[in-house]
mmCIF file of C-alpha atoms in Angstrom:
data_model
loop_
_atom_site.group_PDB
_atom_site.id
_atom_site.type_symbol
_atom_site.label_atom_id
_atom_site.label_comp_id
_atom_site.label_asym_id
_atom_site.label_seq_id
_atom_site.Cartn_x
_atom_site.Cartn_y
_atom_site.Cartn_z
ATOM 1 C CA MET A 122 68.055 26.204 204.614
ATOM 2 C CA LYS A 123 69.677 23.068 205.909
ATOM 3 C CA ALA A 124 67.545 20.335 207.497
ATOM 4 C CA LEU A 125 68.891 18.612 210.617
ATOM 5 C CA SER A 126 67.665 15.432 212.285
ATOM 6 C CA LEU A 127 65.995 15.517 215.695
ATOM 7 C CA ARG A 128 66.127 11.703 215.963
ATOM 8 C CA PRO A 129 65.114 9.994 218.167
ATOM 9 C CA TYR A 130 62.625 12.824 218.845
ATOM 10 C CA HIS A 131 59.789 13.889 216.554
ATOM 11 C CA GLY A 132 59.898 17.048 214.502
ATOM 12 C CA SER A 133 62.161 18.936 212.131
ATOM 13 C CA VAL A 134 64.780 21.609 212.595
ATOM 14 C CA PHE A 135 66.102 23.852 209.836
ATOM 15 C CA ILE A 136 69.167 26.101 209.948
ATOM 16 C CA ALA A 137 68.992 29.290 207.891
ATOM 17 C CA ALA A 138 72.143 30.299 206.015
ATOM 18 C CA ASP A 139 71.609 34.003 206.722
ATOM 19 C CA ALA A 140 68.962 36.515 207.804
ATOM 20 C CA GLU A 141 67.288 36.617 204.382
ATOM 21 C CA ASP A 142 67.138 32.813 204.266
ATOM 22 C CA TYR A 143 65.577 32.841 207.759
ATOM 23 C CA GLN A 144 62.900 35.356 206.751
ATOM 24 C CA ARG A 145 62.031 33.416 203.554
ATOM 25 C CA GLY A 146 62.012 30.132 205.475
ATOM 26 C CA HIS A 147 59.813 31.543 208.211
ATOM 27 C CA LYS A 148 57.226 32.654 205.687
ATOM 28 C CA ARG A 149 57.358 29.271 203.901
ATOM 29 C CA LEU A 150 57.264 27.107 207.050
ATOM 30 C CA PHE A 151 54.897 29.118 209.242
ATOM 31 C CA ALA A 152 53.023 31.313 206.711
ATOM 32 C CA THR A 153 53.826 34.464 208.700
ATOM 33 C CA PRO A 154 56.652 36.990 208.400
ATOM 34 C CA ASP A 155 59.369 37.421 211.035
ATOM 35 C CA VAL A 156 61.478 40.464 210.271
ATOM 36 C CA LEU A 157 64.975 40.508 211.746
ATOM 37 C CA THR A 158 66.847 43.735 212.450
ATOM 38 C CA CYS A 159 70.503 44.270 211.578
ATOM 39 C CA ALA A 160 71.294 43.805 215.297
ATOM 40 C CA THR A 161 69.736 40.319 215.465
ATOM 41 C CA ALA A 162 72.516 37.779 216.046
ATOM 42 C CA GLY A 163 70.232 34.785 216.421
ATOM 43 C CA ARG A 164 66.653 33.584 216.596
ATOM 44 C CA PHE A 165 64.715 30.377 216.957
ATOM 45 C CA THR A 166 61.077 29.802 216.110
ATOM 46 C CA GLY A 167 58.958 26.727 216.654
ATOM 47 C CA GLY A 168 55.492 25.796 215.507
ATOM 48 C CA GLU A 169 53.433 23.187 213.750
ATOM 49 C CA GLY A 170 54.742 22.511 210.255
ATOM 50 C CA LYS A 171 52.729 21.689 207.157
ATOM 51 C CA ASP A 172 53.172 17.969 207.901
ATOM 52 C CA GLY A 173 51.590 18.413 211.344
ATOM 53 C CA MET A 174 54.925 17.766 213.060
ATOM 54 C CA TRP A 175 56.604 20.336 215.283
ATOM 55 C CA THR A 176 59.041 22.391 213.203
ATOM 56 C CA TYR A 177 61.888 24.650 214.282
ATOM 57 C CA LEU A 178 63.761 27.310 212.331
ATOM 58 C CA VAL A 179 67.092 28.683 213.584
ATOM 59 C CA PHE A 180 69.231 31.627 212.494
ATOM 60 C CA ALA A 181 72.647 32.364 214.003
ATOM 61 C CA THR A 182 75.557 34.553 212.962
ATOM 62 C CA GLU A 183 78.263 32.725 214.979
ATOM 63 C CA PRO A 184 78.834 29.177 216.308
ATOM 64 C CA HIS A 185 78.291 30.210 219.938
ATOM 65 C CA VAL A 186 74.986 31.844 218.968
ATOM 66 C CA LEU A 187 74.000 28.684 217.086
ATOM 67 C CA ALA A 188 74.647 26.613 220.245
ATOM 68 C CA HIS A 189 72.492 29.065 222.200
ATOM 69 C CA GLU A 190 69.588 28.921 219.728
ATOM 70 C CA LEU A 191 69.770 25.123 219.341
ATOM 71 C CA SER A 192 69.647 24.875 223.146
ATOM 72 C CA HIS A 193 66.299 26.686 223.038
ATOM 73 C CA VAL A 194 65.102 24.132 220.473
ATOM 74 C CA LEU A 195 66.206 21.215 222.634
ATOM 75 C CA PHE A 196 64.677 22.624 225.815
ATOM 76 C CA HIS A 197 61.402 22.912 223.929
ATOM 77 C CA VAL A 198 61.674 19.381 222.478
ATOM 78 C CA PHE A 199 62.420 17.924 225.908
ATOM 79 C CA GLU A 200 59.524 19.843 227.480
ATOM 80 C CA ARG A 201 57.132 18.501 224.827
ATOM 81 C CA CYS A 202 58.418 14.963 225.539
ATOM 82 C CA GLY A 203 58.007 15.391 229.304
ATOM 83 C CA MET A 204 61.748 15.082 229.891
ATOM 84 C CA ASP A 205 63.958 17.068 232.243
ATOM 85 C CA PRO A 206 67.145 18.009 230.333
ATOM 86 C CA ARG A 207 69.077 17.802 233.641
ATOM 87 C CA ASP A 208 68.329 14.087 234.110
ATOM 88 C CA SER A 209 71.397 11.805 234.093
ATOM 89 C CA GLY A 210 73.714 14.781 234.273
ATOM 90 C CA GLY A 211 72.154 16.291 231.146
ATOM 91 C CA GLU A 212 73.551 13.507 228.951
ATOM 92 C CA ALA A 213 70.616 13.409 226.501
ATOM 93 C CA PHE A 214 70.667 17.207 226.133
ATOM 94 C CA CYS A 215 74.453 17.343 225.650
ATOM 95 C CA TYR A 216 74.437 14.467 223.162
ATOM 96 C CA MET A 217 71.687 16.091 221.070
ATOM 97 C CA LEU A 218 73.332 19.528 221.149
ATOM 98 C CA GLY A 219 76.643 18.031 220.015
ATOM 99 C CA GLN A 220 74.923 16.078 217.242
ATOM 100 C CA LEU A 221 73.020 19.124 215.979
ATOM 101 C CA MET A 222 76.172 21.262 216.030
ATOM 102 C CA LEU A 223 78.011 18.608 213.976
ATOM 103 C CA GLU A 224 75.173 18.381 211.450
ATOM 104 C CA ALA A 225 74.905 22.165 211.201
ATOM 105 C CA LYS A 226 78.544 22.598 210.168
ATOM 106 C CA PRO A 227 78.847 23.847 206.583
#
């Protein structure tokens, strides 16, 4: 798993390398299994991590799926912060999505 920064927001986001990495990471981070099928192209999960901070785990098979799943993460982060992702033309959302996509690159 690869850890990405959510700065300036609180929490952690991890990108799984593949489906097996996602399933192992889910068990380690959230103490529960999440079994993916062979048809699963992407998934995001969020919950309280062991450090008490909100933690997200993302799996995606393609870059466009990764953008989709990271968008779910950001919508959730913004909701928890009381922010509307559409404010200021969506600039904060777009900036964060671009930053996460750059950090997620292998």
